[in-house]
Short mmCIF file of C-alpha atoms in Angstrom, two decimals:
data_model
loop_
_atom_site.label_atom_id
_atom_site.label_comp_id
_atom_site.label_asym_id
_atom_site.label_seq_id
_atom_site.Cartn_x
_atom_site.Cartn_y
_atom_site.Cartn_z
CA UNK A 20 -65.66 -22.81 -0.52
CA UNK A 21 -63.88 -25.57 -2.29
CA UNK A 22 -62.12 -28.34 -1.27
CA UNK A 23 -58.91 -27.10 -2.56
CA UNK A 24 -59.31 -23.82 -0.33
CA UNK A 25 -60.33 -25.59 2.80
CA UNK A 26 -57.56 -28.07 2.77
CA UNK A 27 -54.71 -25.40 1.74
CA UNK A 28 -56.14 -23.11 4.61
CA UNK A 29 -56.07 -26.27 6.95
CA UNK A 30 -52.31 -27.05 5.72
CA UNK A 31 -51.62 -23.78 6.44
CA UNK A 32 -53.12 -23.71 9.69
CA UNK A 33 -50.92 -26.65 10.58
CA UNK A 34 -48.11 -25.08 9.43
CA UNK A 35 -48.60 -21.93 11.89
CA UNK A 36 -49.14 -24.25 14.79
CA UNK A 37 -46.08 -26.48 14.45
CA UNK A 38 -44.05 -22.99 14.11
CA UNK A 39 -45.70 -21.63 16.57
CA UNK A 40 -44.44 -24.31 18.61
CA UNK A 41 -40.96 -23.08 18.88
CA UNK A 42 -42.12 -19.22 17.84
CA UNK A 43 -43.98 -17.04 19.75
CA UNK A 44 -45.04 -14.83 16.99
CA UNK A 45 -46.39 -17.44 15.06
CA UNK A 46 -48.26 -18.27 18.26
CA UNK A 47 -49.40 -14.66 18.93
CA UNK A 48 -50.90 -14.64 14.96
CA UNK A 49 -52.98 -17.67 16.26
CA UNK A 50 -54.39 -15.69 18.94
CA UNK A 51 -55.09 -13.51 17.41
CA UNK A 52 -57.29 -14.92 14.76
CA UNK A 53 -58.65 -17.38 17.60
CA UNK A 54 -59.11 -14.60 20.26
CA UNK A 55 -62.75 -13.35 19.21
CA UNK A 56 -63.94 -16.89 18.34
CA UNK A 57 -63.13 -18.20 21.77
CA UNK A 58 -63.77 -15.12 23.62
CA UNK A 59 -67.42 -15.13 22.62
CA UNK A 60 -67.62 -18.66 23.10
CA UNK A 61 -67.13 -18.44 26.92
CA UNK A 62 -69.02 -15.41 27.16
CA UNK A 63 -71.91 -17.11 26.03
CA UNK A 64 -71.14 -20.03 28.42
CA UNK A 65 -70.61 -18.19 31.55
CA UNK A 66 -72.60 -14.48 30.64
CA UNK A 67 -70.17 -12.20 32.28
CA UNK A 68 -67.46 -10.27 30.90
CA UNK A 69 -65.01 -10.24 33.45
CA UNK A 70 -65.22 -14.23 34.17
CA UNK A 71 -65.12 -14.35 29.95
CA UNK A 72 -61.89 -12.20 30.13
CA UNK A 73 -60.01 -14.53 32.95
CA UNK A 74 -61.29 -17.62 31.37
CA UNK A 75 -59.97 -16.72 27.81
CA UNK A 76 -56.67 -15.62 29.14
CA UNK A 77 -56.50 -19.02 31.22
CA UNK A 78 -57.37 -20.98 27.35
CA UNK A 79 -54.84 -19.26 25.75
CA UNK A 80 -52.04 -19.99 29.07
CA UNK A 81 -53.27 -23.42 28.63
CA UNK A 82 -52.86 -23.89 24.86
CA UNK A 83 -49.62 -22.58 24.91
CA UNK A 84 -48.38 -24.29 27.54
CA UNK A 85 -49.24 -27.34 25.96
CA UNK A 86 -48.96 -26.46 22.52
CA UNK A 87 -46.34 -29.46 22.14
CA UNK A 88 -49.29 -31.97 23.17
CA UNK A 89 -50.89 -30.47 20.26
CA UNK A 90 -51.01 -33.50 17.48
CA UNK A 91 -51.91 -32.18 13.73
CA UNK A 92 -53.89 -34.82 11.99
CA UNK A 93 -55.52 -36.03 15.62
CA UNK A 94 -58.09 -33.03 15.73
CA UNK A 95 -58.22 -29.11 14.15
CA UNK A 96 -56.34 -26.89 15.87
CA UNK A 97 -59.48 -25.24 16.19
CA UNK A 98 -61.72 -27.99 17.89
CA UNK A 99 -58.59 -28.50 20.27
CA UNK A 100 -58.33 -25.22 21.34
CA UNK A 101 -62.70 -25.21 21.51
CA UNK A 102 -62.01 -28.00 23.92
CA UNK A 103 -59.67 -26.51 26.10
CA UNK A 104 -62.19 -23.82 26.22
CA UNK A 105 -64.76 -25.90 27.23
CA UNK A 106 -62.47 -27.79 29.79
CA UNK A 107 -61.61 -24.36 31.13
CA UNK A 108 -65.59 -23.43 31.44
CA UNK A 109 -66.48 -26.90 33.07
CA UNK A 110 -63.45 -26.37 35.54
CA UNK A 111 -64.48 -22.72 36.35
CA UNK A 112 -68.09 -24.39 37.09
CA UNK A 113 -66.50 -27.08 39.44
CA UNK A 114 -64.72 -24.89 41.48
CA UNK A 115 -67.38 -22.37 41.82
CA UNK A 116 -69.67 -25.56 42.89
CA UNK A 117 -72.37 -24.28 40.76
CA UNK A 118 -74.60 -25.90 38.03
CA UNK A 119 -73.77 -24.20 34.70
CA UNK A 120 -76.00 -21.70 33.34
CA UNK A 121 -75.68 -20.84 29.93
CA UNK A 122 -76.73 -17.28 28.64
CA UNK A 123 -77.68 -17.76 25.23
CA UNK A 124 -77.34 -15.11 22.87
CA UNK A 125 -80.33 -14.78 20.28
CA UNK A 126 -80.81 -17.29 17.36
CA UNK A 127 -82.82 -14.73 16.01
CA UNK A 128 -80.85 -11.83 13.84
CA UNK A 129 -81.89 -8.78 12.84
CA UNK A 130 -82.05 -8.94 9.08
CA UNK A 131 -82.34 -5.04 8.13
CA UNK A 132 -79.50 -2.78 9.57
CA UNK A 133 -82.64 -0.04 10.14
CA UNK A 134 -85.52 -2.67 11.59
CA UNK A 135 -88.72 -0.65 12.27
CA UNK A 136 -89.89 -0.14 15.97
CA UNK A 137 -92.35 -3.28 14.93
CA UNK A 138 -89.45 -5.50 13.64
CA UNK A 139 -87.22 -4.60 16.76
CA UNK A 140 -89.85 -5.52 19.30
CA UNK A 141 -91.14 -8.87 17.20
CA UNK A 142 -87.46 -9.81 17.41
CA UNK A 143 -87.05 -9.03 20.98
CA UNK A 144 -89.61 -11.40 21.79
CA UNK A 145 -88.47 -13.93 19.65
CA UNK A 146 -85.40 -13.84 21.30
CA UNK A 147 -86.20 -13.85 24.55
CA UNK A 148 -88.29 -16.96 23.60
CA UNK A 149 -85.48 -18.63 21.59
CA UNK A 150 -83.33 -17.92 24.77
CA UNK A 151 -85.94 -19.43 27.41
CA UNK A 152 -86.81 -22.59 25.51
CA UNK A 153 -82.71 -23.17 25.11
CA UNK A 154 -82.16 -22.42 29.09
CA UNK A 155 -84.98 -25.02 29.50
CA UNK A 156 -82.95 -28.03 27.62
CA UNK A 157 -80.35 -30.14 28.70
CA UNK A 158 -76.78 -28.86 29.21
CA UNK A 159 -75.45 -32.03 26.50
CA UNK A 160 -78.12 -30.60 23.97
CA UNK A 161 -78.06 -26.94 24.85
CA UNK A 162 -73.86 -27.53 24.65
CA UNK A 163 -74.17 -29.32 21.36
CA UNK A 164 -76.24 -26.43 19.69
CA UNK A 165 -73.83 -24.16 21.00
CA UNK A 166 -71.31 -25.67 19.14
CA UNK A 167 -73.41 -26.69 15.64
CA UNK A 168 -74.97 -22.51 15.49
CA UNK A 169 -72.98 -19.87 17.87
CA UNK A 170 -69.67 -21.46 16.93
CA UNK A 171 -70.47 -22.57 13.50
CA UNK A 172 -68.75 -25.92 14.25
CA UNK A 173 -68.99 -28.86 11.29
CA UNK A 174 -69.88 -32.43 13.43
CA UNK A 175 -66.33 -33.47 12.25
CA UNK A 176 -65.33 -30.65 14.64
CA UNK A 177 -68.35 -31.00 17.16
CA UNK A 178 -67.31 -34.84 17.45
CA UNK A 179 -63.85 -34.12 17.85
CA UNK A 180 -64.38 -31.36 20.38
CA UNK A 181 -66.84 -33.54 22.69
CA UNK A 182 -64.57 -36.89 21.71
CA UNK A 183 -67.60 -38.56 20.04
CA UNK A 184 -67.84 -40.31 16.88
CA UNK A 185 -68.82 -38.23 13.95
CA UNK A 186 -72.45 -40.08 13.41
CA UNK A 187 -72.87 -39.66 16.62
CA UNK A 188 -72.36 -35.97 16.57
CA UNK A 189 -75.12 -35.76 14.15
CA UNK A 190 -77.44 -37.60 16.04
CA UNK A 191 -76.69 -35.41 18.80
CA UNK A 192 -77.02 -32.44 16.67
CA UNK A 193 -80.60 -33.45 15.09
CA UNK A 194 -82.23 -35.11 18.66
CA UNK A 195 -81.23 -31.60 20.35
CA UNK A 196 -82.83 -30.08 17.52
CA UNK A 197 -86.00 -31.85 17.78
CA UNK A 198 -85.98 -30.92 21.20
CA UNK A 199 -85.57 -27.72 20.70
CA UNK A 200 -88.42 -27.57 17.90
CA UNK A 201 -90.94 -29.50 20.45
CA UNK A 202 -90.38 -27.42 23.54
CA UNK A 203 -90.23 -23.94 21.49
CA UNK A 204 -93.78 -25.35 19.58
CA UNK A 205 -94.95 -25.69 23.32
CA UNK A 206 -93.53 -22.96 24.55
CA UNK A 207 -95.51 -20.76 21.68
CA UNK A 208 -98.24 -22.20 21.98
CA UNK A 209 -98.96 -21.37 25.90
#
């Protein structure tokens, strides 16, 4: 995609929020481009529909409540509204006084729309694996790939999401990736 199209959709983007500020219609059309992004983002965060549903619903009350907080320029509209997601998932955590678990959905796609019965079952397992070795890292790394794969985030928008520097994002990005490759290597191996 070129530059050209990116920053014309992002001006465009910013357009729709600012109305949206004083027009709920414009605000609905946000939600609804938003809604399956974010929806599957807590789902894979907390691994139950229902809580998924209620969280969502509480991300989109939030946003826009506070829609006039909303700065353009300062972050995307789409990292702020992955934040108040992720705010929204930490503070469901809290008050359930429970450690996080995430449910990761597969890494591993199917690439064929008609796998074989081999194909299926290879993947399964890969899966499983992919989803055992993730469960196993930190919550900052396991967070961080979250971000970078399931919600196809740049680090521009994974720093400004987590309120970290941009480099730092990276480094984030690649050490949680190294971890990843070392404990899925050992994990194979057994």
């Amino acid at each position: 995609m070129s530059d050209i199209i990116v920053n014309t959709q992002l001006q465009d983007e910013d357009m729709l929020v600012e109305q949206a500020k004083t027009d709920d219609d414009a605000f609905c059309a946000l939600y609804d481009f938003y809604f399956p992004k974010i929806y599957k983002y807590i789902l894979r965060r907390v691994g139950h529909r229902q809580t998924a549903e209620d969280l969502l619903s509480s991300t989109f009350l939030k946003a826009f409540t506070k829609l006039d907080t909303y700065k353009n320029g300062s972050a995307s509209f789409q990292a702020w509204l992955y934040r108040i997601a992720t705010n929204t998932v930490i503070d469901h955590y809290r008050r359930q006084g429970k450690r996080q678990e995430m449910d990761i959905e597969p890494m591993v796609h199917l690439e064929s729309s008609d796998p074989s019965p081999e194909q299926y079952a290879s993947d399964s397992v890969d899966r499983e694996n992919v989803e055992e070795v993730l469960g196993k890292l930190p919550e900052k790394d396991q967070e961080v790939l979250q971000l970078k794969f399931f919600a196809q985030f740049s680090n521009i928008e994974i720093a400004e999401t987590l309120g970290i520097s941009v480099s730092n994002a990276g480094v984030r990005v690649y050490r949680a990736l190294k971890k990843f490759e070392e404990k899925y290597k050992e994990y194979v191996q057994r």
